[in-house]
Coordinates of C-alpha atoms and ligand atoms in Angstrom, one line a residue:
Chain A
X1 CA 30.6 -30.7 -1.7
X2 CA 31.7 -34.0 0.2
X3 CA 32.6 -34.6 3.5
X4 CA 35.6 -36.5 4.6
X5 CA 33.9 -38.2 8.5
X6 CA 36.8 -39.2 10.3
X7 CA 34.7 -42.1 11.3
X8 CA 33.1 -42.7 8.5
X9 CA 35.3 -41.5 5.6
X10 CA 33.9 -39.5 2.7
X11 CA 30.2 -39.2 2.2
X12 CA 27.8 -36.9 0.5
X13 CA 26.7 -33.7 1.7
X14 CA 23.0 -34.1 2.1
X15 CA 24.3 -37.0 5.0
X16 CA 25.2 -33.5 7.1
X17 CA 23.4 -31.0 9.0
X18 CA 25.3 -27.7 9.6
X19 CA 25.1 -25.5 12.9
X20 CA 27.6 -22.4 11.9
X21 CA 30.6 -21.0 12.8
X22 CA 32.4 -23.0 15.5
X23 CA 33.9 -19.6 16.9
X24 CA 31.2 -18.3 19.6
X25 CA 31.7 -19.8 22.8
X26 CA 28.5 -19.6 25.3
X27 CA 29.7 -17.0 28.2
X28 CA 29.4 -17.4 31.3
X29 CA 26.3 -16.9 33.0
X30 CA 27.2 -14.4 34.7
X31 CA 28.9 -12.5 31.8
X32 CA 26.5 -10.0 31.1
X33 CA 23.9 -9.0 28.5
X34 CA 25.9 -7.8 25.9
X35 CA 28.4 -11.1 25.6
X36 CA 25.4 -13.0 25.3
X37 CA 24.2 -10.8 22.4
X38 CA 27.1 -11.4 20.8
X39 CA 27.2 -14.9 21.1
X40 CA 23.8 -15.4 19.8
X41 CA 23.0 -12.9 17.4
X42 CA 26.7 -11.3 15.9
X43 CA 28.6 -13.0 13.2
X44 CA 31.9 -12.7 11.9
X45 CA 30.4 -14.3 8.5
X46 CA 33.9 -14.8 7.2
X47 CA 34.6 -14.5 3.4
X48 CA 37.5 -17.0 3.4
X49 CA 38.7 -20.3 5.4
X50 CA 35.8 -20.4 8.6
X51 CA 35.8 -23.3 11.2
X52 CA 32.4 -24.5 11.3
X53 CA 30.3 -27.0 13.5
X54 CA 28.9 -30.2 11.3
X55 CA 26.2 -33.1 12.1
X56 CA 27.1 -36.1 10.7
X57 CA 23.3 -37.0 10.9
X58 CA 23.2 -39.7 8.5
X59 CA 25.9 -41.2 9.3
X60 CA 28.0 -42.1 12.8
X61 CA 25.8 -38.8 14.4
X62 CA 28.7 -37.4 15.8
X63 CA 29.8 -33.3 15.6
X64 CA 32.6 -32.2 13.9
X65 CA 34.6 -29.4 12.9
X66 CA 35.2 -28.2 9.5
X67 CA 37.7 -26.0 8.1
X68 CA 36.4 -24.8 4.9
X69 CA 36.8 -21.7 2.7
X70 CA 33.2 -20.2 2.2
X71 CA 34.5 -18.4 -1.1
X72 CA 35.0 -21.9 -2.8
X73 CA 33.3 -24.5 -1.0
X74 CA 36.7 -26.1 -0.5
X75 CA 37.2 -28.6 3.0
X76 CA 40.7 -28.5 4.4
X77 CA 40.4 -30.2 7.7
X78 CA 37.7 -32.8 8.9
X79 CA 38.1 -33.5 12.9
X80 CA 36.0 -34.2 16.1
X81 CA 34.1 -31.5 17.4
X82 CA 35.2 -31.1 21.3
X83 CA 32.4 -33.0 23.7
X84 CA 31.6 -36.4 24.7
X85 CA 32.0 -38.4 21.0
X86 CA 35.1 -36.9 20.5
X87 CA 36.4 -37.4 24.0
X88 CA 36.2 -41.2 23.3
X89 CA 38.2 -40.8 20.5
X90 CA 40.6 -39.4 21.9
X91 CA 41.0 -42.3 25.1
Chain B
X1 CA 14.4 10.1 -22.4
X2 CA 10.2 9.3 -22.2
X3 CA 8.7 6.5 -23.4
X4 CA 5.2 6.5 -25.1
X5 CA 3.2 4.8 -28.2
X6 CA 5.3 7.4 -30.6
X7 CA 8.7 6.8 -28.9
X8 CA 7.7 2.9 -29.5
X9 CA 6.5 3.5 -33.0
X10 CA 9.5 5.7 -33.7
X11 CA 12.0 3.1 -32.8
X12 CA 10.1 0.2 -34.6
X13 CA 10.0 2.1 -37.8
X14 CA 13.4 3.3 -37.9
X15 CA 14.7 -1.1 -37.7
X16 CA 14.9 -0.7 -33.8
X17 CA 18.4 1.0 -34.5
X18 CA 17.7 4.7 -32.7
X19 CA 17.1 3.5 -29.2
X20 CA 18.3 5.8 -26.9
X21 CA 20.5 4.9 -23.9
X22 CA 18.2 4.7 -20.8
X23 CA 20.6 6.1 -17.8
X24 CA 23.8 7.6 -17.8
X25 CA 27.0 6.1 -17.0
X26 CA 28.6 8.7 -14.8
X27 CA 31.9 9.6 -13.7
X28 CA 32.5 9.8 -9.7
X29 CA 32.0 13.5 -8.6
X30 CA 34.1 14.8 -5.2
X31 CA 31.0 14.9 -3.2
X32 CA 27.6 14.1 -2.7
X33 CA 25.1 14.4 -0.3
X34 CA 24.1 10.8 -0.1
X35 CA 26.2 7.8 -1.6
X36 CA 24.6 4.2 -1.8
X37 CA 26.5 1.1 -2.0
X38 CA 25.3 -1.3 -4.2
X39 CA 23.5 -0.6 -7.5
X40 CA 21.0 -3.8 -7.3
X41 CA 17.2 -2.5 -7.2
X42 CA 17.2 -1.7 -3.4
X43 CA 20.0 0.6 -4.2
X44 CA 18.3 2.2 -7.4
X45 CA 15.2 2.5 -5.7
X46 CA 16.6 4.5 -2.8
X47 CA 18.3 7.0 -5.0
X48 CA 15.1 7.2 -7.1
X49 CA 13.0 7.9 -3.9
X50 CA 15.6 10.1 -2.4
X51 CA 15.8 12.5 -5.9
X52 CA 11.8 12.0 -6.4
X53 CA 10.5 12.3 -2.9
X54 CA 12.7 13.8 -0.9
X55 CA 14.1 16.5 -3.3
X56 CA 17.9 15.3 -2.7
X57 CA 19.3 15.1 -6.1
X58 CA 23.4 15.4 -5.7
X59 CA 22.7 11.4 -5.0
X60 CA 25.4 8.8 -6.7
X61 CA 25.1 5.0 -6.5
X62 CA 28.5 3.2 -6.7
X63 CA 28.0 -0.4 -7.8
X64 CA 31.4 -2.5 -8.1
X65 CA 30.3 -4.7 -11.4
X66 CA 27.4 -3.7 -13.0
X67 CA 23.8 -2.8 -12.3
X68 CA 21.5 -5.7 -11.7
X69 CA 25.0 -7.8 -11.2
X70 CA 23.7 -9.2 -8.0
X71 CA 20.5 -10.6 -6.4
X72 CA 18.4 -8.0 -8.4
X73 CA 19.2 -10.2 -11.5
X74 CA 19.3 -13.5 -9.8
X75 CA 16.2 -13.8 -8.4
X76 CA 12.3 -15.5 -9.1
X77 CA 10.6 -12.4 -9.2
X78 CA 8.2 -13.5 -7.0
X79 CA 6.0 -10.2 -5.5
X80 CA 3.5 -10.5 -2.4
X81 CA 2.2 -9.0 0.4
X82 CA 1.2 -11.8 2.8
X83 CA 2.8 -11.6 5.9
X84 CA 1.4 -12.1 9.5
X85 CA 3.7 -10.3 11.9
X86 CA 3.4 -6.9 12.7
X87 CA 6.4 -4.8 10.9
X88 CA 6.0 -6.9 7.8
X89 CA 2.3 -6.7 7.2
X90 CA 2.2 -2.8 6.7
X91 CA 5.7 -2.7 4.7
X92 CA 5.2 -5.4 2.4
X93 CA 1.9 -4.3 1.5
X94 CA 3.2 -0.5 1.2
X95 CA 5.6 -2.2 -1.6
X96 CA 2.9 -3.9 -3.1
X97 CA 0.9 -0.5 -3.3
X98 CA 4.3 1.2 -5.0
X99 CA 4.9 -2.0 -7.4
X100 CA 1.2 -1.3 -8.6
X101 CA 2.0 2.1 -9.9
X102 CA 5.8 1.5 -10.5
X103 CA 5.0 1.3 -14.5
X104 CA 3.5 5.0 -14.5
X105 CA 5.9 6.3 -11.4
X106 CA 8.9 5.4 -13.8
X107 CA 7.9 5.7 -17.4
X108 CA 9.3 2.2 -17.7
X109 CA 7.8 -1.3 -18.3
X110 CA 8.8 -3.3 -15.6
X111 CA 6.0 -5.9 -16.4
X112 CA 4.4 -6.3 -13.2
X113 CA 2.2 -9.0 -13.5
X114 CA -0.5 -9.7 -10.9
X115 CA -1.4 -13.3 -11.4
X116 CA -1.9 -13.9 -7.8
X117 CA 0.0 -16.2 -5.1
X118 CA -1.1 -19.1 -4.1
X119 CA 0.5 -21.1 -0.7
X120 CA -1.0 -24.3 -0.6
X121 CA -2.1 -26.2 2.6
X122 CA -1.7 -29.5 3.3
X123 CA -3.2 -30.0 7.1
X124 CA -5.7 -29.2 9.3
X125 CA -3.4 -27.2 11.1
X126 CA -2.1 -25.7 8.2
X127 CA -5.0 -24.3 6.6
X128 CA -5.8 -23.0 10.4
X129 CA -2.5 -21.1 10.2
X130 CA -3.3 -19.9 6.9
X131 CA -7.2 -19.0 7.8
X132 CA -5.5 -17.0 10.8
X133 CA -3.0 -15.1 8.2
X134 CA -5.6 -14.1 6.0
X135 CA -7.4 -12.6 8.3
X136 CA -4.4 -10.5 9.9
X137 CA -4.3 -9.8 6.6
X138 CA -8.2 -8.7 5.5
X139 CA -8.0 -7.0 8.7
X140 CA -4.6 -4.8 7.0
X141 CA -6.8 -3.8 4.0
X142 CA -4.7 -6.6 2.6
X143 CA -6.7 -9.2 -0.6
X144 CA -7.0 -12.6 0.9
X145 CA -8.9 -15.7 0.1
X146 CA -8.8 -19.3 1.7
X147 CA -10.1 -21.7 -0.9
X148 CA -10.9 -24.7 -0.3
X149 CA -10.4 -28.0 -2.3
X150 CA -12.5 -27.8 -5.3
X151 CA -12.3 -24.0 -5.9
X152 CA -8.6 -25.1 -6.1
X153 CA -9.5 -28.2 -8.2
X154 CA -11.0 -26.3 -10.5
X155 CA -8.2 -23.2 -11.2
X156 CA -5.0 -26.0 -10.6
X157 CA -6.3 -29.3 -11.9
X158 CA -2.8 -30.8 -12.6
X159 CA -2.1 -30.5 -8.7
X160 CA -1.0 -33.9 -6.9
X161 CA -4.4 -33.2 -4.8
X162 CA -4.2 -37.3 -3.3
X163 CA -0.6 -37.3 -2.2
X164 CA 0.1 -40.1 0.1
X165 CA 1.8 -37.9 2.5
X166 CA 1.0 -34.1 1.6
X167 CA -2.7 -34.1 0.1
X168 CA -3.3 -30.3 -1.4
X169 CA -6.6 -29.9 0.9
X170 CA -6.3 -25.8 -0.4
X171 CA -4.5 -22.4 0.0
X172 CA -4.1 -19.0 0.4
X173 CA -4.7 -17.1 -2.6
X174 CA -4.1 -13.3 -3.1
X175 CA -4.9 -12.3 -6.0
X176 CA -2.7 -8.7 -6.3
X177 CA 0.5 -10.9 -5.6
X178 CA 2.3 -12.2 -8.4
X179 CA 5.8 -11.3 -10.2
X180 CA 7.7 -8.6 -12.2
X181 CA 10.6 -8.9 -14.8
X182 CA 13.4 -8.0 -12.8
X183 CA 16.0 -7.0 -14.8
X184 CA 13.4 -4.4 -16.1
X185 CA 12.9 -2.8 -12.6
X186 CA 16.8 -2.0 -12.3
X187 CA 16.9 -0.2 -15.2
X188 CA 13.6 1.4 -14.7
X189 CA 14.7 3.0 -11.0
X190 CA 18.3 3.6 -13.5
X191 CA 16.3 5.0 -16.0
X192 CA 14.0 7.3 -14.3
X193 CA 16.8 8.3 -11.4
X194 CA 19.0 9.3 -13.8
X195 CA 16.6 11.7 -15.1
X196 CA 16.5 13.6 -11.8
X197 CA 19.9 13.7 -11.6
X198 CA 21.2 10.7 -9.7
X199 CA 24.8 9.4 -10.9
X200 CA 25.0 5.8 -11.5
X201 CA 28.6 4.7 -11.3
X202 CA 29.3 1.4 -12.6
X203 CA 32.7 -0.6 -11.7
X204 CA 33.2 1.2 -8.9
X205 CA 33.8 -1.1 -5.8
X206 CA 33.8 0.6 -2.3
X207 CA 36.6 -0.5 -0.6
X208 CA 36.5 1.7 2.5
X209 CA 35.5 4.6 4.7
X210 CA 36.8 7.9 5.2
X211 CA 36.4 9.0 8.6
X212 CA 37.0 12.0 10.5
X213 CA 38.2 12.7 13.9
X214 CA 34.9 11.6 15.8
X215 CA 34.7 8.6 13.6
X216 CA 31.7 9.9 11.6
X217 CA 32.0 8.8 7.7
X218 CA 32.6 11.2 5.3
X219 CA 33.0 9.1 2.4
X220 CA 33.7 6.6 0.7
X221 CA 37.4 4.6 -0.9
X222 CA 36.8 3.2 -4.1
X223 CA 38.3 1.9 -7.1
X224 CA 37.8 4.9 -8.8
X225 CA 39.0 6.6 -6.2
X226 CA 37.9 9.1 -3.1
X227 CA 34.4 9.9 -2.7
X228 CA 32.9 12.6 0.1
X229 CA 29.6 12.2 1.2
X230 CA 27.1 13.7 3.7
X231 CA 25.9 10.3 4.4
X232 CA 26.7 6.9 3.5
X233 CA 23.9 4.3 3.1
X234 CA 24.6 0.4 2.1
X235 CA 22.4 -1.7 -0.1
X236 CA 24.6 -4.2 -0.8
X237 CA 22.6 -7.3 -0.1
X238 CA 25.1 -10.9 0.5
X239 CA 28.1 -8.8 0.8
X240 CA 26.3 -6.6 4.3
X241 CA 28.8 -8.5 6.0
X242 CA 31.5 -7.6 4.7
X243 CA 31.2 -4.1 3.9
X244 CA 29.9 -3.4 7.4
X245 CA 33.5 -4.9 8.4
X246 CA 35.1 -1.8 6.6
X247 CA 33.5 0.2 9.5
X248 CA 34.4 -2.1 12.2
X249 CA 31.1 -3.4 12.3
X250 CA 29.5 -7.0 13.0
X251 CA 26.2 -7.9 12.0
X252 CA 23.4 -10.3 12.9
X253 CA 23.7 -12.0 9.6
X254 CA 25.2 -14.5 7.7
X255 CA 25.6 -14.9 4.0
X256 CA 24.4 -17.8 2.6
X257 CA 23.3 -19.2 -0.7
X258 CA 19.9 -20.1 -2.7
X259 CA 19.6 -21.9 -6.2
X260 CA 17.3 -21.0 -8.6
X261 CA 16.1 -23.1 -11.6
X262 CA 14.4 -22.5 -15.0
X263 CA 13.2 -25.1 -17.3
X264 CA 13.0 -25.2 -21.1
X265 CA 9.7 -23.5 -22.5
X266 CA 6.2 -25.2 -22.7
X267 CA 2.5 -24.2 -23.2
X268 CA 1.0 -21.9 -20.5
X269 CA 0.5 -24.3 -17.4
X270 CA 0.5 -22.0 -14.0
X271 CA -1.9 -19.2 -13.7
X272 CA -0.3 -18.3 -10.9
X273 CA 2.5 -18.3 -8.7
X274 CA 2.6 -20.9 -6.1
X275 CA 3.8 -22.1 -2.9
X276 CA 4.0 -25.9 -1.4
X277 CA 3.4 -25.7 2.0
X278 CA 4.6 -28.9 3.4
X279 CA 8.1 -29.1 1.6
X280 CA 9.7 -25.8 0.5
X281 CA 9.2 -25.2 -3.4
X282 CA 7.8 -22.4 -5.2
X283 CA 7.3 -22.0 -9.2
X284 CA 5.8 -19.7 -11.4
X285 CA 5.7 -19.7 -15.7
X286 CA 7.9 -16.7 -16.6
X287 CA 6.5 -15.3 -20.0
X288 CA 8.4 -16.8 -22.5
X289 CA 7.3 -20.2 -21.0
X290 CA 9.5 -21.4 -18.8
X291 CA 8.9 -23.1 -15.2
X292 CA 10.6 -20.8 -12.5
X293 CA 11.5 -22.5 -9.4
X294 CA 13.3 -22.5 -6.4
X295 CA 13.4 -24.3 -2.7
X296 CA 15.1 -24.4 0.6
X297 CA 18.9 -22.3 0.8
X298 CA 21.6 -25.0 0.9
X299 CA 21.9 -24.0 4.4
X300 CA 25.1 -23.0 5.5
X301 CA 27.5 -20.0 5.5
X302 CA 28.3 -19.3 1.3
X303 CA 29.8 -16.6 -0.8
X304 CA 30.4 -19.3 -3.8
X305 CA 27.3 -17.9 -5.8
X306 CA 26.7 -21.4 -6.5
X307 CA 25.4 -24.2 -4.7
X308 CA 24.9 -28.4 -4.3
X309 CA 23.3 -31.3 -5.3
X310 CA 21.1 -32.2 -2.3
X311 CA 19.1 -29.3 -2.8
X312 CA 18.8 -29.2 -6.7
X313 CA 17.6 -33.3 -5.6
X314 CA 15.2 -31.7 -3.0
X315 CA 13.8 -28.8 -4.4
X316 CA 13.2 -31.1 -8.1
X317 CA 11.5 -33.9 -5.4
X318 CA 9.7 -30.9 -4.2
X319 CA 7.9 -29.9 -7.8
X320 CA 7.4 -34.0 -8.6
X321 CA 5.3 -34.2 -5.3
X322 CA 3.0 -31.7 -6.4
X323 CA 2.9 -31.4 -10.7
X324 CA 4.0 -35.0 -11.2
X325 CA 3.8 -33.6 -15.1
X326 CA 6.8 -31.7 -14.9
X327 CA 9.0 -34.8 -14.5
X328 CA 9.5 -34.4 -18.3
X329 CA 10.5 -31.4 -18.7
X330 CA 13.8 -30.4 -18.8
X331 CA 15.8 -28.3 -16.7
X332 CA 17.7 -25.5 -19.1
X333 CA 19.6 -23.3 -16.5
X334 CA 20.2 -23.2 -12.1
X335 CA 22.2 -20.5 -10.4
X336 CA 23.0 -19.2 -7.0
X337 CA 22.9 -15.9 -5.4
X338 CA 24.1 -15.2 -2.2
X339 CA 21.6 -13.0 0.6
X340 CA 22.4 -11.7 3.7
X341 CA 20.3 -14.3 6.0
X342 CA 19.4 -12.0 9.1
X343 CA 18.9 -14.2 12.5
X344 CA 15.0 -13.6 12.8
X345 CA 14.6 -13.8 8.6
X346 CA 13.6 -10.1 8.7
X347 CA 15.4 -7.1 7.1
X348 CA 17.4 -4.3 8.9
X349 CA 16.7 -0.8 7.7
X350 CA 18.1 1.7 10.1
X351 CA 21.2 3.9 11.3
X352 CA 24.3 1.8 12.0
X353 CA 26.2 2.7 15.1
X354 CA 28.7 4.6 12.9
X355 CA 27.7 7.9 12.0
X356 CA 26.9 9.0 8.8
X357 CA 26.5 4.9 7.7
X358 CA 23.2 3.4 7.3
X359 CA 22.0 0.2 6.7
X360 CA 19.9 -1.6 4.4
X361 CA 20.4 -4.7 5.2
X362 CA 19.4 -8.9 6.0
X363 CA 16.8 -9.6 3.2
X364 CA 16.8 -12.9 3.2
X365 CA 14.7 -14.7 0.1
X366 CA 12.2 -12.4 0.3
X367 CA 13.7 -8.9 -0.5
X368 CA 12.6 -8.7 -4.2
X369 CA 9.6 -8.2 -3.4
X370 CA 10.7 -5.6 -0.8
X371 CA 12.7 -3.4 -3.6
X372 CA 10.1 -0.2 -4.1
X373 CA 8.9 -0.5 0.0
X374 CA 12.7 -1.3 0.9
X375 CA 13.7 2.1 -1.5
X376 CA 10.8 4.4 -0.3
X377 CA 11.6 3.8 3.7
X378 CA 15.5 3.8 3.4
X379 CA 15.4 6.9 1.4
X380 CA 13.0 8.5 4.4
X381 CA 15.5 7.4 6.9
X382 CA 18.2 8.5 5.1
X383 CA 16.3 11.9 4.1
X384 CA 15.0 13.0 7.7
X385 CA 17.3 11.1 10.0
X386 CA 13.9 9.0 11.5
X387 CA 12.4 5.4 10.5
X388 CA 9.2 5.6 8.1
X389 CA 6.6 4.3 10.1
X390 CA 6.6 1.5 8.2
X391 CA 9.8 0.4 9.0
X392 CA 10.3 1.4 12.2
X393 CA 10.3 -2.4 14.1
X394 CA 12.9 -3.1 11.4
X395 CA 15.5 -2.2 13.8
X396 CA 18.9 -3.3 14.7
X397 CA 18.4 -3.4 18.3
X398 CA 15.7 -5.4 17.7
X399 CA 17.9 -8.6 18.6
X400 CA 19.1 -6.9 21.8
X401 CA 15.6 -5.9 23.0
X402 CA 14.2 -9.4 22.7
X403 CA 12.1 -7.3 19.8
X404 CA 12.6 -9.9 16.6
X405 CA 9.9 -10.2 14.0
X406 CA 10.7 -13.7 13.2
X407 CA 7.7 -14.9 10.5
X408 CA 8.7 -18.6 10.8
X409 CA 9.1 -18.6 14.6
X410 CA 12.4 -20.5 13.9
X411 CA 14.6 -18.8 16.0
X412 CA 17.7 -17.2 16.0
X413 CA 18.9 -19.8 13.4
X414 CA 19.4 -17.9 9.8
X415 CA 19.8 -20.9 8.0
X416 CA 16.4 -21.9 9.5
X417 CA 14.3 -18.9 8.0
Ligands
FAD1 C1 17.9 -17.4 -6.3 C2 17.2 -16.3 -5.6 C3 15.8 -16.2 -5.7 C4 15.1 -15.2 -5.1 N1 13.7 -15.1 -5.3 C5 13.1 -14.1 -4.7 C6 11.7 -13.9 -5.0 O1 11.1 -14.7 -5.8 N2 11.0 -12.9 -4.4 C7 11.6 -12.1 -3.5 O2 11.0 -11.2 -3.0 N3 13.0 -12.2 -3.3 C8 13.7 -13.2 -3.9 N4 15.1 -13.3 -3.6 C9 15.7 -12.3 -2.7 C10 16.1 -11.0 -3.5 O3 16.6 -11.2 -4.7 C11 17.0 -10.1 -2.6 O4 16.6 -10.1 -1.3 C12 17.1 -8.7 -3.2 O5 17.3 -8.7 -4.6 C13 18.3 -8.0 -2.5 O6 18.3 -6.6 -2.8 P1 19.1 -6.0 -4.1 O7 18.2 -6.3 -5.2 O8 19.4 -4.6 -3.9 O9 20.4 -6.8 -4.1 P2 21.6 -6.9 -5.2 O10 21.0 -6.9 -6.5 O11 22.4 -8.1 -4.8 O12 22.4 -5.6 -5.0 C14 23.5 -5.4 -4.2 C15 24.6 -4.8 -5.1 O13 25.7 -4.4 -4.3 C16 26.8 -4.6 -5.0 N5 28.0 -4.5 -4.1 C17 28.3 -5.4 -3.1 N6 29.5 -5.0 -2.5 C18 29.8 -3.8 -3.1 C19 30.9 -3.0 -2.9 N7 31.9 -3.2 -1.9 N8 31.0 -1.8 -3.6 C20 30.1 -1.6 -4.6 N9 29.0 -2.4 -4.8 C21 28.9 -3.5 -4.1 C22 26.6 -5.9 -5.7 O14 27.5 -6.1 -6.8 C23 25.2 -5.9 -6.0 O15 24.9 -5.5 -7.4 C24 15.8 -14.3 -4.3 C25 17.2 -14.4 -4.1 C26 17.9 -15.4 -4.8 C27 19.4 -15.4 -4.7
ZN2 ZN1 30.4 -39.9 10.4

């Protein structure tokens, strides 16, 4: 498996650290005990195309987002993850 | 059909031509009382407990490719009973008790083989972690021995003991630990459930639930068809996930793959089975003479059944840093399996929120080793509608309740554990 960086073009797997699905989003704090179960213990774990969160560790060390299909390893879409790296892209 | 010296000599004489078949191949009744998904050993082992010890014998396990397909087949056959936390220590070391009889309990050589496992330490700390273990462990009734640097020296004298950055100072030894063939247990739970009456029903892939009005399952859809059922239980290792979806389920898992590697035969090297403490590689010699070794999981979310380079590079780096030796030999076969990689690393052996479904579930790397302990509890649960004592922190509310047995103290990180 290789990674296409959008900074730093295509580099090797063992450059990356992954995080997981890109899905859960942390609720509010007031949201209650069972949304925050959810969000840090349930899965999807999707047998197909998954968005997932990527750490281009050794590399440009910013997060990305990856669209890949967990049945066959293959990468469809390489782009910034939302936050402050990819905010600068952007401007 | 029973094994014994004149079955043996029987067969031998006659040109090995008269063997018998060991298990049925069954066609799918209407009903049974209990159906389990998934014909890997956790699967077997259930029906086998269920018909054996629990006197329910209208049992059928429905496996969609064909027994031993799936992590039962795949793994390193690697058997213990060293854990720390309470909920493992007991239930892994109830398996170990039922994996020391398994061979007379079955009338089948599953060629359990206790040449002890060793985890080696590298630290100060380390061996402090370890010492603490062992104890938890002596204190269980478990076998446990720290040894030191010579004692080691002396049983493991090809070990890199000087390594720049991880010197072997000792490790962990337990001597009842060790391995088992596993392709030989499958069909030994096949083999002796079978004779009690449990249907095995090969190429059958569950596809569904029946459900009645109150949402309690009722059975099972298949690709052989309808199949009723008092009760439903799932053993299907990696694919949890996904079959728990059929029920409107979500899990706290995620499926992920790990590699395993066998080199080409040499002479007896390893006594034993062993662990390197510092980096993440494990290797035992399987009796025909090969190295059998594995590492880390590749880490992220997988259903490929195969995995990548940078950890064939890491867990080979991994076996260099301790048996510099084995850097010429040859690497004959890898493969990938993919396990259901729980949140705390611990398994998930209780009633789902479904009626009528329960779950086997989240083994992680470790679960061979769980197969006879995993069978014996799920086939209590599923027999008298309670946890075995054994199992009974191996809940899924667990997560909810703040409750996690999490061995590595990782977090709730599965690709961490
Ligand atoms: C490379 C590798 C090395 C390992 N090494 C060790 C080790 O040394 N020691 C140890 O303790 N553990 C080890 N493990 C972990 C261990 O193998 C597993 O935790 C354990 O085998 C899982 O239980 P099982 O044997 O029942 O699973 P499986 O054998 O995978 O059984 C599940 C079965 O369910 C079937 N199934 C799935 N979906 C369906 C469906 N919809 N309908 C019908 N059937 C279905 C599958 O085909 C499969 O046969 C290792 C795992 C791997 C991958
Ligand atoms: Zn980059």
């Amino acid at each position: 498996m290789r990674i296409v960086c959008p900074f730093c073009g295509e580099r090797e797997l063992g450059e990356f650290t992954y995080l997981g699905d890109a899905k859960p989003q942390r609720p509010a704090a007031d949201a209650g005990e069972d949304a925050v179960y959810d969000y840090v213990y349930l899965r999807d774990n999707i047998a197909g195309v998954m968005s997932e969160h990527w750490y281009h560790g050794g590399g440009c060390r910013a997060w990305l987002k990856v669209t890949r299909n967990t049945l066959t390893h293959e990468i469809t879409a390489v782009e910034p993850a939302a936050g402050a790296g990819a905010a600068k892209v952007g401007a | 059909m029973k094994y014994s010296i004149f079955s043996l000599a029987r067969a031998a004489l006659s040109g090995h031509q008269n063997w018998q078949r060991t298990w049925r191949d069954a066609a799918p009744k209407d009903r049974y009382d209990v159906v389990i998904i998934g014909g890997g050993g956790h699967g077997l082992a259930t029906a086998w407990f269920l018909a054996s010890e629990f006197g329910i014998r209208n049992v059928a396990v429905l496996e969609k490719g064909w027994i031993g397909s799936g992590n039962a087949g795949r793994n390193t056959t690697i058997i213990r009973s060293n854990y720390g936390l309470p909920g493992n220590t007991g239930f892994y070391e109830l398996s170990m008790k039922l994996w020391e009889r398994m061979e007379q309990d079955l009338n089948y050589n599953s060629m359990v083989s206790q040449r002890g496992v060793i985890n080696l330490y590298h630290s100060d700390a380390q061996r402090d972690a370890y010492a603490r273990r062992g104890n938890t462990m002596r204190i269980n009734g478990i076998d446990a021995e720290l040894l030191d640097q010579p004692a080691l020296k002396k049983m493991m004298p090809f070990l890199n003991f000087d390594h720049a950055r991880f010197p072997v100072q000792g490790g962990l030894l337990q001597r009842r630990g060790g391995t088992a063939r596993h392709d030989a247990v499958v069909w030994g739970y096949a083999h002796a459930a079978s004779g009690l009456g449990v249907d095995i029903i090969q190429n059958c892939e569950v596809s569904g639930f029946t459900r009645d009005a109150n949402g309690k399952v009722t059975g099972v859809e298949t690709s052989r068809g309808k199949i009723g059922a008092g009760k439903v239980g799932m053993a299907v290792a990696g694919s949890s996930s996904r079959v728990a979806a059929m029920a409107g389920l979500r899990l706290p898992i995620e499926s992920h793959v790990l590699q395993a590697f066998v080199s080409e035969a040499i002479k007896p090297l390893l006594p034993n089975v062993m662990t390197f403490g510092a980096g993440h590689f494990y290797v035992s010699q399987s009796d025909k003479g090969g190295l059998v070794f594995g590492g880390d999981i590749d880490g992220y979310n997988s259903y490929a059944q195969r995995g990548n380079l940078p950890v064939v590079e890491d867990v080979c780096e991994g076996g260099m840093a301790l048996i510099p030796m084995i850097g010429r030999v040859r690497l004959l076969r890898q493969w990938g399996g993919i396990m259901d990689m729980s949140m705390d690393g611990s398994p998930i052996i209780d009633k789902s929120p479904v009626e009528g479904l329960y779950l086997n579930a989240g083994w992680c790397y470790g679960g061979f080793k769980a197969t006879p302990g995993s069978g014996f509890v799920f086939a209590h649960l599923l027999a008298r509608d309670e946890s075995h004592k054994e199992a009974a922190l191996f809940r899924l509310d667990r997560f909810r309740r703040g409750a996690m047995i999490d061995e590595k103290g990782q977090g709730a990180q599965p690709n961490l554990h």
